[in-house]
CSV table of C-alpha atoms and ligand atoms in Angstrom, one decimal:
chain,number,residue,atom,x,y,z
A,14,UNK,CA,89.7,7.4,-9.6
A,15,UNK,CA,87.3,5.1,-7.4
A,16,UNK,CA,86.4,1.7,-8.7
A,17,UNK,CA,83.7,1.5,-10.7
A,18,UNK,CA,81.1,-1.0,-12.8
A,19,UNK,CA,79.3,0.2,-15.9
A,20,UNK,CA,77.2,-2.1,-17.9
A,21,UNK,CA,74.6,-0.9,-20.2
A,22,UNK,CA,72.6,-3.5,-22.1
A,23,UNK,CA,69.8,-0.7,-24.5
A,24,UNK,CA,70.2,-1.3,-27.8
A,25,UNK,CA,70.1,2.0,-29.4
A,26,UNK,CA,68.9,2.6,-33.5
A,27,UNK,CA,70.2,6.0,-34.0
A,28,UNK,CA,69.0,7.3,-37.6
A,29,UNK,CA,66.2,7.6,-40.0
A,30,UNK,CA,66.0,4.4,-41.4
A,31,UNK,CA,65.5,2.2,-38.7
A,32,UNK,CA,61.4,2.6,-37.6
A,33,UNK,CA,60.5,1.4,-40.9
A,34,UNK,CA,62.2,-1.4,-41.4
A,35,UNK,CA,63.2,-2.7,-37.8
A,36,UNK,CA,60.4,-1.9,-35.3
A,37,UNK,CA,57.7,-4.3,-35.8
A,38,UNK,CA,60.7,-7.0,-35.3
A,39,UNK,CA,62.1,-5.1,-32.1
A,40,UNK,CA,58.7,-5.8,-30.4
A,41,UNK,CA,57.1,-8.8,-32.1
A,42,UNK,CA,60.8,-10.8,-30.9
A,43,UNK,CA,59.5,-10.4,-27.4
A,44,UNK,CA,55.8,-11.9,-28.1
A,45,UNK,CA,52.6,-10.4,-29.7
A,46,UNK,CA,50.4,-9.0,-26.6
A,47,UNK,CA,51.8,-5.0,-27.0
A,48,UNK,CA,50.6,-2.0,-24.6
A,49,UNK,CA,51.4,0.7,-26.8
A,50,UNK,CA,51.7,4.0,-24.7
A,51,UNK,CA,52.1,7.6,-26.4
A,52,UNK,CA,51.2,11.0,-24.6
A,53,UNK,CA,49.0,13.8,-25.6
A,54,UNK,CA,48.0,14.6,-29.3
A,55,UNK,CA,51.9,15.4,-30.4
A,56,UNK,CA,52.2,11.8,-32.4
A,57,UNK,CA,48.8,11.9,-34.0
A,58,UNK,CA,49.7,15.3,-35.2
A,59,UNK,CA,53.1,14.1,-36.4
A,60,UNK,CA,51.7,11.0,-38.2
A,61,UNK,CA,53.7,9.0,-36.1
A,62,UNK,CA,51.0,7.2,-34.3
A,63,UNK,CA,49.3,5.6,-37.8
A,64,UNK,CA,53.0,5.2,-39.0
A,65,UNK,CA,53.3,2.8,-35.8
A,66,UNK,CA,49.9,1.0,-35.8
A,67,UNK,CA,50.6,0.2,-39.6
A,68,UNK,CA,53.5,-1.3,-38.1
A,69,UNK,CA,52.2,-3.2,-35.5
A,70,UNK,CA,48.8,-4.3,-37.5
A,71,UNK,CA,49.8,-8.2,-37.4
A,72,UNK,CA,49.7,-7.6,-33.0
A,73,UNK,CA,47.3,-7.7,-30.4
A,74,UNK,CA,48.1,-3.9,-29.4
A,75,UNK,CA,46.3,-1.9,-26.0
A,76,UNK,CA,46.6,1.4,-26.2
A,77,UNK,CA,47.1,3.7,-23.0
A,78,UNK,CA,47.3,7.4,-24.9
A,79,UNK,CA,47.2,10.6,-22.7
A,80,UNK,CA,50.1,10.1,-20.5
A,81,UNK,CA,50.6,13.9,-19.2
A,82,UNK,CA,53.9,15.7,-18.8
A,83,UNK,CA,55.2,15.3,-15.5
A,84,UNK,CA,53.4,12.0,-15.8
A,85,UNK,CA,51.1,11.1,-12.7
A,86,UNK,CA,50.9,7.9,-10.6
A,87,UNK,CA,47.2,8.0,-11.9
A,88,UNK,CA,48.3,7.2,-16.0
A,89,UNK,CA,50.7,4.5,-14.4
A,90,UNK,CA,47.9,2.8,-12.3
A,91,UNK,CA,46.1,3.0,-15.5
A,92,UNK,CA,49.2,1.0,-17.6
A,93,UNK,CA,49.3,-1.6,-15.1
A,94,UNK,CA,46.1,-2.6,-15.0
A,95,UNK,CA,46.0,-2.7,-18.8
A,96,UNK,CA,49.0,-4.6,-18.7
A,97,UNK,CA,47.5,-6.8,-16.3
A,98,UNK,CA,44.7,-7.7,-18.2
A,99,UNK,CA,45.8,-7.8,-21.1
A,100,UNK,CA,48.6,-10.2,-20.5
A,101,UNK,CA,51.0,-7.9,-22.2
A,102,UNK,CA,54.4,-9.1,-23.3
A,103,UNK,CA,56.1,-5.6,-24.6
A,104,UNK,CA,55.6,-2.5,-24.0
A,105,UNK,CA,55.8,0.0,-26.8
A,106,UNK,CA,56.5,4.2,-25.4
A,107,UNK,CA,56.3,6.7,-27.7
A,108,UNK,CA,56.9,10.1,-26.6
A,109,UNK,CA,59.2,12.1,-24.6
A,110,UNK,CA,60.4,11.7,-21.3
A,111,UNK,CA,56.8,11.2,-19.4
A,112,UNK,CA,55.9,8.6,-21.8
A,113,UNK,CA,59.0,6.3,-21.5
A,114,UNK,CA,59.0,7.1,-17.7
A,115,UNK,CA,55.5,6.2,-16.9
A,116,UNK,CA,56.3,2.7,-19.3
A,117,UNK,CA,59.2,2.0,-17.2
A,118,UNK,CA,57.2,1.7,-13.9
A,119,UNK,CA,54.4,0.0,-15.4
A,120,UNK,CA,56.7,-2.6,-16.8
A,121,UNK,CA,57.1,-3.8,-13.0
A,122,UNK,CA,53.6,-3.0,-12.0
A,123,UNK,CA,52.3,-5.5,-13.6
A,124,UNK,CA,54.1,-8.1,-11.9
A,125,UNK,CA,52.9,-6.2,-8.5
A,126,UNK,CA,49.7,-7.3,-6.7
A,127,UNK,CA,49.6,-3.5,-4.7
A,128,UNK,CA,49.7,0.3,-5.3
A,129,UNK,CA,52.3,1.0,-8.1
A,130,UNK,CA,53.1,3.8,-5.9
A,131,UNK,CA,54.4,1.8,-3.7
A,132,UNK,CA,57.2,0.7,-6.6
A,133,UNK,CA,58.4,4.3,-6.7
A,134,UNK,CA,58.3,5.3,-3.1
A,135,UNK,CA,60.7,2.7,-3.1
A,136,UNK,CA,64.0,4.4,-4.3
A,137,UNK,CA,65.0,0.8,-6.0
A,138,UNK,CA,61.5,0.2,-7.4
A,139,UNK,CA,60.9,-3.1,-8.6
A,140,UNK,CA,64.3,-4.6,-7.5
A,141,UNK,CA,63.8,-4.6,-4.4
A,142,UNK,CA,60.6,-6.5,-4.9
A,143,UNK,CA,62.3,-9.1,-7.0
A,144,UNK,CA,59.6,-8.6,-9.5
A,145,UNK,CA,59.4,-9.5,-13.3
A,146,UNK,CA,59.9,-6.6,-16.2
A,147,UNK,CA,58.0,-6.7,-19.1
A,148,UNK,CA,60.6,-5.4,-21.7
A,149,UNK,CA,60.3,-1.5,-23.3
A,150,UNK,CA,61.0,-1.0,-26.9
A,151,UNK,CA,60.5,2.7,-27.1
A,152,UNK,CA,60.9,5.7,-30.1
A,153,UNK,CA,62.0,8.8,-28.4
A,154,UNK,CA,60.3,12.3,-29.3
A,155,UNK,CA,61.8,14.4,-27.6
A,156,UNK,CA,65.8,15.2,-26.6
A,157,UNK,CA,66.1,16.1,-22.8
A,158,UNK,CA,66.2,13.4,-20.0
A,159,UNK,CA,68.0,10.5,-21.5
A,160,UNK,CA,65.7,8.2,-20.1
A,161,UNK,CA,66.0,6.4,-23.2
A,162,UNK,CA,69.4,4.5,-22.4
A,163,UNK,CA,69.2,4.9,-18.0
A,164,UNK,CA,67.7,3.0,-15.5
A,165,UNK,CA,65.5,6.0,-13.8
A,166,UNK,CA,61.4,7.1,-14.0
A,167,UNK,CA,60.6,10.4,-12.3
A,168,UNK,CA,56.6,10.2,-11.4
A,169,UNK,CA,54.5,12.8,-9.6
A,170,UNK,CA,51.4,12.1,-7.1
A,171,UNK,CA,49.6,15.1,-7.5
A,172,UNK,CA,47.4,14.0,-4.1
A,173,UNK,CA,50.4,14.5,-1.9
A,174,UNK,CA,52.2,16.9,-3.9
A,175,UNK,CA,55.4,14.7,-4.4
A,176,UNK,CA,57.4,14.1,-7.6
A,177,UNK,CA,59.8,11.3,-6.7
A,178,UNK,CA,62.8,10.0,-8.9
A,179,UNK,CA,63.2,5.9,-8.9
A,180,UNK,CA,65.3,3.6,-10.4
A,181,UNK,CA,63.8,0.4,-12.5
A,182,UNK,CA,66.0,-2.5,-13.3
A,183,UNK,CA,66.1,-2.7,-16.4
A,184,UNK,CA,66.9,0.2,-19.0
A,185,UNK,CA,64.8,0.1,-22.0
A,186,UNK,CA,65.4,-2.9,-24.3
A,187,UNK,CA,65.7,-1.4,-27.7
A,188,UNK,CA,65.5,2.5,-28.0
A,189,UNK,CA,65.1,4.1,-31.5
A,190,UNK,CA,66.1,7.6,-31.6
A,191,UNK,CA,64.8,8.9,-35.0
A,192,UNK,CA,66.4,13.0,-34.8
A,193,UNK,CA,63.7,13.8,-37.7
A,194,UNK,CA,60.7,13.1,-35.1
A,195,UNK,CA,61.8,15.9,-32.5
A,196,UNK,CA,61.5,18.4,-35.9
A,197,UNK,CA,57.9,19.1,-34.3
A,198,UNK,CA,59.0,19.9,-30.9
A,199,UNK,CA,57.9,23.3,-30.0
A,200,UNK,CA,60.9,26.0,-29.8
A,201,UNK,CA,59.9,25.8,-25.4
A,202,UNK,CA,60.2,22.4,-25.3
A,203,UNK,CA,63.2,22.3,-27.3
A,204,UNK,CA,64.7,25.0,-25.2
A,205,UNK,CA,63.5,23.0,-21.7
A,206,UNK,CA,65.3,20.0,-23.1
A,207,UNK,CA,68.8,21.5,-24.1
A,208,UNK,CA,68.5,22.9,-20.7
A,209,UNK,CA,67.8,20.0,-19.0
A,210,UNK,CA,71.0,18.0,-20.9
A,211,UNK,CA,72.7,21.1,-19.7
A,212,UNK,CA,71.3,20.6,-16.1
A,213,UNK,CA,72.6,16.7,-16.4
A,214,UNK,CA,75.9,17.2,-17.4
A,215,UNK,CA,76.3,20.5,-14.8
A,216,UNK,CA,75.1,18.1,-11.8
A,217,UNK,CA,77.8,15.4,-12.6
A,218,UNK,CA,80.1,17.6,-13.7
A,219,UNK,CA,80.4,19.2,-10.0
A,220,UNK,CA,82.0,16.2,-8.5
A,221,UNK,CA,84.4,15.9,-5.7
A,222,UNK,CA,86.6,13.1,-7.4
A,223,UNK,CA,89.1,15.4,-8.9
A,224,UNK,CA,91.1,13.0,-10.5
A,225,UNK,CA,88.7,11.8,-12.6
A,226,UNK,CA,89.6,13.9,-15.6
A,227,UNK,CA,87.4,11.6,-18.5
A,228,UNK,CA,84.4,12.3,-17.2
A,229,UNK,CA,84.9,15.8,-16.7
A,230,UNK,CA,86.5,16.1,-20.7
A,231,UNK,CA,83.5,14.2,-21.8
A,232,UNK,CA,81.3,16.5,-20.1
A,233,UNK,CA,83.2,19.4,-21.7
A,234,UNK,CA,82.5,18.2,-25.0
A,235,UNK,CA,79.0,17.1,-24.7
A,236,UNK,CA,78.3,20.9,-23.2
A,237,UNK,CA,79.5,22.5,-25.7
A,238,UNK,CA,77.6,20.4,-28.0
A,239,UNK,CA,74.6,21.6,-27.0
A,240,UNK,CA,75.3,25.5,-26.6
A,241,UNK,CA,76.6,25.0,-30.0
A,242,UNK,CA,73.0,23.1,-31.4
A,243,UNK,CA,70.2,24.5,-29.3
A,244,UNK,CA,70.1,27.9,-30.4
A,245,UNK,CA,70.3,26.1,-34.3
A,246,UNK,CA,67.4,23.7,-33.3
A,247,UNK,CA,64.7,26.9,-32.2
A,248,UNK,CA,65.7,29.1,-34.9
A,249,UNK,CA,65.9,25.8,-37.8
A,250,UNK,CA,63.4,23.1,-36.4
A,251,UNK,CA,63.9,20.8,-39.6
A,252,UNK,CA,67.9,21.3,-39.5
A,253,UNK,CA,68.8,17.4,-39.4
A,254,UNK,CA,72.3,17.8,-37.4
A,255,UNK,CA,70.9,20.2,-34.8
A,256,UNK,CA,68.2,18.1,-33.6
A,257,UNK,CA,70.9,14.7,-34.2
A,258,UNK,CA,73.4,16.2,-31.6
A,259,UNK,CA,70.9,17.0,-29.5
A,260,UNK,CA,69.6,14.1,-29.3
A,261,UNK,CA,72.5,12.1,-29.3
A,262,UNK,CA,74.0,14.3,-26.4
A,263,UNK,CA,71.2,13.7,-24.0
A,264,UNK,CA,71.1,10.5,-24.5
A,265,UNK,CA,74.6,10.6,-23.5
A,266,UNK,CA,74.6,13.1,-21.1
A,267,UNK,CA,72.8,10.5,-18.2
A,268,UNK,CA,73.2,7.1,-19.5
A,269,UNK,CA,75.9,6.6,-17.4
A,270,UNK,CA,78.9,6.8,-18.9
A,271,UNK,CA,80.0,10.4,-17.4
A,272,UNK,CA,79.4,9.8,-13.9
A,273,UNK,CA,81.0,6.5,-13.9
A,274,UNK,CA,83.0,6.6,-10.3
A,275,UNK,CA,81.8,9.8,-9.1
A,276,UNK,CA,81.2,10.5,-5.5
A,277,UNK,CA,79.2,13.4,-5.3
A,278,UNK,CA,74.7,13.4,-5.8
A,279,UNK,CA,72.7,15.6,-7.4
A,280,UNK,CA,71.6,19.5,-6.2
A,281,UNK,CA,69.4,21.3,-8.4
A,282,UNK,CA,67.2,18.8,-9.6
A,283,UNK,CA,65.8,17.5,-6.5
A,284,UNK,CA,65.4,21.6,-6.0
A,285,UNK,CA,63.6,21.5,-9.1
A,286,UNK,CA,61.1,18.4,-8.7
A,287,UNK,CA,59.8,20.6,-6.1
A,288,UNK,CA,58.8,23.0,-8.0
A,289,UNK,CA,57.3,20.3,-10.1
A,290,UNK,CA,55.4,18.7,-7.4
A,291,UNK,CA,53.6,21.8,-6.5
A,292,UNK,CA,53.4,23.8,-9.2
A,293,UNK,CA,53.5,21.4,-12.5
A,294,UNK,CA,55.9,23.5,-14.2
A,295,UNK,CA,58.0,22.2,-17.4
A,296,UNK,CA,61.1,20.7,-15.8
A,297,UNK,CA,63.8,21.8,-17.9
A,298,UNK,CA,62.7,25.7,-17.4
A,299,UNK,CA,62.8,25.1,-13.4
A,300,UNK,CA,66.0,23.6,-13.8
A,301,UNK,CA,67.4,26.7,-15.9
A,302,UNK,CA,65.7,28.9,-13.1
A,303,UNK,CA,67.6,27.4,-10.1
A,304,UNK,CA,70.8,26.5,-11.8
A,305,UNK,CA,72.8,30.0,-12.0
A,306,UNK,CA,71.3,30.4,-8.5
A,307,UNK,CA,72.6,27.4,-7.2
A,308,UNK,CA,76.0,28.6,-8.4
A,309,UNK,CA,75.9,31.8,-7.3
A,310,UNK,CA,75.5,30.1,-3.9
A,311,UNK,CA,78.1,27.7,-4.4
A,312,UNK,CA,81.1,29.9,-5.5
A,313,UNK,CA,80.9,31.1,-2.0
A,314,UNK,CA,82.9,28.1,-1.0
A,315,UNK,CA,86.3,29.0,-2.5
A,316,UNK,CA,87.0,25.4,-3.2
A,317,UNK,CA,84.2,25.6,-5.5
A,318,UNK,CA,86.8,27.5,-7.4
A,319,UNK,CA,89.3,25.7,-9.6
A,320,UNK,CA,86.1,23.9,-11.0
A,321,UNK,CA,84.4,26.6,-11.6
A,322,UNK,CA,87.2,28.3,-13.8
A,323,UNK,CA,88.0,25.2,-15.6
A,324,UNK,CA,84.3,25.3,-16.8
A,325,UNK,CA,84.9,29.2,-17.8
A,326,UNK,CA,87.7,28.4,-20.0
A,327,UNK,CA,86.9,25.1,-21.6
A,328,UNK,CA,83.3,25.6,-22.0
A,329,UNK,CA,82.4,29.1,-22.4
A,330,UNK,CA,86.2,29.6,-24.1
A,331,UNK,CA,86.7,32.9,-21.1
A,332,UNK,CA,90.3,34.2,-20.5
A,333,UNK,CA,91.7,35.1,-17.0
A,334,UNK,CA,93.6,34.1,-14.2
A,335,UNK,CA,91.4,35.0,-11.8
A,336,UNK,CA,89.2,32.0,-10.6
A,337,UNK,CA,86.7,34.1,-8.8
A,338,UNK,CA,85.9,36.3,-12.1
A,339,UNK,CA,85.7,33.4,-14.5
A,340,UNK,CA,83.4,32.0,-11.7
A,341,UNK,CA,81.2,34.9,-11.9
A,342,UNK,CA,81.5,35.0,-15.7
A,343,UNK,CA,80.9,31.5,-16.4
A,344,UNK,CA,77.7,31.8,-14.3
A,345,UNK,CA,76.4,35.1,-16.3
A,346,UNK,CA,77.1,33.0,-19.1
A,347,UNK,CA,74.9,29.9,-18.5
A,348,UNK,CA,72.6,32.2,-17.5
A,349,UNK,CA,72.4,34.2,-20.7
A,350,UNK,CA,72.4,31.0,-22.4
A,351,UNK,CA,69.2,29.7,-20.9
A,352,UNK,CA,67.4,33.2,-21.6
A,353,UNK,CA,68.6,33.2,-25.1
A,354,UNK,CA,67.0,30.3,-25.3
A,355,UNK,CA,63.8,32.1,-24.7
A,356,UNK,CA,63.1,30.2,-21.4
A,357,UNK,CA,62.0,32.2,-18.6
A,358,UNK,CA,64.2,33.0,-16.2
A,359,UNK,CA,62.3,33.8,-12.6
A,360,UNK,CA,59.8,31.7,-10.9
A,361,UNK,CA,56.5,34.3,-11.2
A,362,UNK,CA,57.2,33.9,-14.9
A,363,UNK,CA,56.1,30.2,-14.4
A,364,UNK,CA,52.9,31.3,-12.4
A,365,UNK,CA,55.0,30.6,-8.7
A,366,UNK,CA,54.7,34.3,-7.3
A,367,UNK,CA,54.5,33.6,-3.8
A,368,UNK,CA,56.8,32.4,-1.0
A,369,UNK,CA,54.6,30.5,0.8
A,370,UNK,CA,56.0,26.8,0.0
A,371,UNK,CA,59.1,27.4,0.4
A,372,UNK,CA,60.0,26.1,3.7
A,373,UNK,CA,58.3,23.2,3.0
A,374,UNK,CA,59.5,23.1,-0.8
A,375,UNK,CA,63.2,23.1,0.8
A,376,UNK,CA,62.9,20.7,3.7
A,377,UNK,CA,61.1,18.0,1.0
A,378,UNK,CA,64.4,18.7,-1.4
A,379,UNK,CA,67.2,18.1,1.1
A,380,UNK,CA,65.6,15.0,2.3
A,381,UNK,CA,65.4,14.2,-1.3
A,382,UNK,CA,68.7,14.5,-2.6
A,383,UNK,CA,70.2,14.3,0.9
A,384,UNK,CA,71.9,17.5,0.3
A,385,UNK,CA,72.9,17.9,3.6
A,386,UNK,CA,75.2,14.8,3.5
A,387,UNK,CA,76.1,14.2,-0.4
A,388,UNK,CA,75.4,17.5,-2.3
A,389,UNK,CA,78.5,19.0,-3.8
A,390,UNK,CA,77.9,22.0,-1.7
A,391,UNK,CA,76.0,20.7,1.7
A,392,UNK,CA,72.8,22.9,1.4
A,393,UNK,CA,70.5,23.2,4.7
A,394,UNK,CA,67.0,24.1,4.2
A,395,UNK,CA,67.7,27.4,4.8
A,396,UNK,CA,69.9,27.3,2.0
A,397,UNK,CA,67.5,26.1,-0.2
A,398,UNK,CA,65.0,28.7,1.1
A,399,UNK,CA,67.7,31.4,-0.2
A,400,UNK,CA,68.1,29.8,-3.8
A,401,UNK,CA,63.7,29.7,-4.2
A,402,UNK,CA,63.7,33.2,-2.9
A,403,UNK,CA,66.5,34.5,-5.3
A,404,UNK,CA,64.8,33.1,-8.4
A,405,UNK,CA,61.8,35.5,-7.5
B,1869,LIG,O1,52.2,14.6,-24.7
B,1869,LIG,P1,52.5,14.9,-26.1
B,1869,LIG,O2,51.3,15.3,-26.9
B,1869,LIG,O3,53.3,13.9,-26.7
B,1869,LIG,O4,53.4,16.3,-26.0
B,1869,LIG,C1,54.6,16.4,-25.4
B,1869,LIG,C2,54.5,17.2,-24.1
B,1869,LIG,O5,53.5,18.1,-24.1
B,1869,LIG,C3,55.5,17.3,-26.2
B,1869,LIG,N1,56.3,16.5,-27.2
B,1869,LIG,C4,57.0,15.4,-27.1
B,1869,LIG,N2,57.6,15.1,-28.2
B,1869,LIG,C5,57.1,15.9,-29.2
B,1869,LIG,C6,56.3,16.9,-28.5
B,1869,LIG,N3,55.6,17.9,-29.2
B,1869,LIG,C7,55.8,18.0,-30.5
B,1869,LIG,N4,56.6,17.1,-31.2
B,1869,LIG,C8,57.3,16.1,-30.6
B,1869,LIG,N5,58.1,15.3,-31.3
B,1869,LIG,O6,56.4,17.8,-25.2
B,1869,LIG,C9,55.8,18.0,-24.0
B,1869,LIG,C10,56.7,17.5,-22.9
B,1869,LIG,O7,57.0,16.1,-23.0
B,1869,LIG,P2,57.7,15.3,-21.8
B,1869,LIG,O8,57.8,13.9,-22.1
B,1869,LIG,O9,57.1,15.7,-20.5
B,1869,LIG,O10,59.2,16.1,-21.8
B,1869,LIG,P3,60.6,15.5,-21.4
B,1869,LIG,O11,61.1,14.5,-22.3
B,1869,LIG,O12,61.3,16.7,-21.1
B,1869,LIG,O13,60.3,14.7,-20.0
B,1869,LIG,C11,60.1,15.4,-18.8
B,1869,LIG,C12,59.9,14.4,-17.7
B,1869,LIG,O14,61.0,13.6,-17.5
B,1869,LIG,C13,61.5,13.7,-16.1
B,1869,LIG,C14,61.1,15.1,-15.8
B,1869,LIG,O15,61.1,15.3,-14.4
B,1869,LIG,C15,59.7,15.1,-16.4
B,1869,LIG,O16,58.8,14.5,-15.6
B,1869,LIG,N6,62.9,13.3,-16.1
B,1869,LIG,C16,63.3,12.1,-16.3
B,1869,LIG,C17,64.6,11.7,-16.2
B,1869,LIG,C18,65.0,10.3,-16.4
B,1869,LIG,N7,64.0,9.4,-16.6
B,1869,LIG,O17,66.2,10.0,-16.5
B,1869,LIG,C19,65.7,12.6,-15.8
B,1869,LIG,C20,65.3,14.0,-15.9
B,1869,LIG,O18,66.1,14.8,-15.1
B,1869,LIG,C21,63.9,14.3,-15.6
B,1869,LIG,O19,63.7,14.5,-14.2
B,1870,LIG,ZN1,66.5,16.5,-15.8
């Protein structure tokens, strides 16, 4: 195993208790000026939103509401000029994913006299700027990207077609994860989100550090975790342990803790944020799209193998000796997964029936996630071009 160091300084409030009696504390500790950010209408419709202003009625609170999913350069721009003017001291995200993404950038765009784009072209963000953070105390709504306990925002520029991934200093100061608040998450978004911890834990999973056998048994576990839940979760929204594992596991999934010494980067999802970039589709369903692809192409390298069949029998619980054919099987299997799901499963389903970005689609990707160099598989645009056109 390679040397590695892990720190991870979010406190996490994991439960139903906690909002109530800890939040206005969490945030009022770090001064009184709050830009409170939330998305569309899904926290107004849940109560949550009054719940929090009750909360926070003793603060001077801005609001920035309407951050979209996918969430646009344009929101952030917004949230640091509020931030700006406002003075603020803590920033307050709740939502899913967008919303704690968009906060995250917009904690170091306000210490940033230019573009905030600028802080996310820039693959180290606001480090490499030696700028300030304004702290985030956020209440997650939603169990998919784990941004709630990790250091990265994913933000799209519509203009330029571009959805780039950056990293912030800082992971979130205080994160509660309340499992009762993702009861009103629709059975698609649940399905995108199980999909996208499944996505996580598949892209670190594939490593080329063999030896490192904790992160790939953690990674076991936390899998089948979330076959297990998922399907519980869109058939019983209001079953408590459902949505707590799932929760739970994504936070888990890509805070760190399983990729601790690995050597290999990411494949599908810089695939996927292409997608994104041109098309605005839901992220998790890309990701369930591409990823049996991506394996199918994969498993022509035979070293892909051993892997492949250790996934087979410890995850999907398949019998064999045969490393191809648990290959093969373990791939229908995550495939049949994600449809059972009820996500769709080809790219005209999502409204992408034409080839005619691909080329460009692929050659953004590579350079991306430098698959040509560090992907688990080396993929060449060409490659890339094959996966897009096999998901038609
Ligand atoms: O906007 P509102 O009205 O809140 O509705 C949202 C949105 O329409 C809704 N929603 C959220 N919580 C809800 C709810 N509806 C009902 N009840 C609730 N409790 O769900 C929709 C999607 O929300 P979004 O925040 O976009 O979803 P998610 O959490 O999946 O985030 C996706 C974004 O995160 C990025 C993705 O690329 C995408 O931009 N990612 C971020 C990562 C990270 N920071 O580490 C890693 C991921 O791989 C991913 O790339
Ligand atoms: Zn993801």
């Amino acid at each position: 195993m390679r040397d590695f160091s892990f720190k991870n300084a979010t406190d996490i409030r994991f439960g139903k208790d906690h909002i109530d009696a800890e939040l206005h504390d969490a945030v009022a500790q770090f001064g009184n000026n709050v830009l409170f950010i939330y998305g569309g209408h899904s926290i107004q419709k849940s109560g949550l939103y009054d719940r929090v202003k009750g909360l926070l009625n003793d603060l001077n609170v801005v609001e920035l509401g309407g951050v979209e999913p996918n969430p646009k350069i344009s929101s952030v721009r917004d949230g640091q000029k509020l931030a700006q003017d406002n003075n603020v001291d803590v920033i307050l995200a709740v939502g899913g994913g967008s919303v704690i993404d968009a906060a995250k950038v917009i904690s170091s765009a306000k210490f940033y006299n230019g573009d905030a784009w600028d802080l996310v072209v820039n693959a180290n963000g606001a480090d490499s700027y030696k700028l300030d953070e304004v702290p985030i105390v956020d209440i997650l709504t939603l169990s998919a990207t784990g941004t709630e306990m990790n250091h990265n925002a994913v933000i799209s520029n519509p203009e330029i077609n571009e959805k780039i991934g950056t990293r912030v200093p800082e992971t979130p100061a205080i994160s509660f994860l309340d499992p009762e608040l993702t009861e009103t998450v629709p059975a698609r978004q649940t399905a995108a989100g199980s999909i996208d911890i499944m996505s996580h834990l598949t892209e670190q999973y594939f490593d080329r550090d063999d030896a490192n056998d904790v992160s790939k048994g953690m990674i076991e576990g936390l899998m089948r975790t979330v076959i297990k839940w998922a399907p519980v979760a869109i058939k019983n929204p209001s079953n408590y342990d459902a949505r707590a594992n799932l929760m739970w596991s994504s936070t888990m999934a890509l805070n760190g803790i399983v990729s601790v010494a690995n050597v290999t980067g990411w494949t599908v999802h810089p695939l996927e944020h292409e997608l994104s970039a041109y098309y605005d589709i839901t992220h998790g369903i890309g990701l369930g799209i591409l990823t049996p692809r991506w394996m199918k192409q994969v498993i022509e390298d035979e070293t892909t193998l051993p892997l492949f069949a250790r996934l087979a029998r410890i995850v999907w619980h398949l019998t064999g000796d045969d490393d191809l054919t648990l290959a093969k099987q373990a791939i229908q299997k995550t495939y049949e997964w994600n449809a059972s799901l009820g996500a769709e499963m080809t790219l005209p389903e999502v409204g992408i029936s034409d080839d005619s970005k691909f080329d460009v689609m692929a050659k953004a990707g590579v350079e991306e996630g430098q698959l040509e160099t560090a992907g688990y598989i080396k993929l060449t645009p060409a490659d890339v071009v094959a996966i897009y056109q096999d998901s038609m």
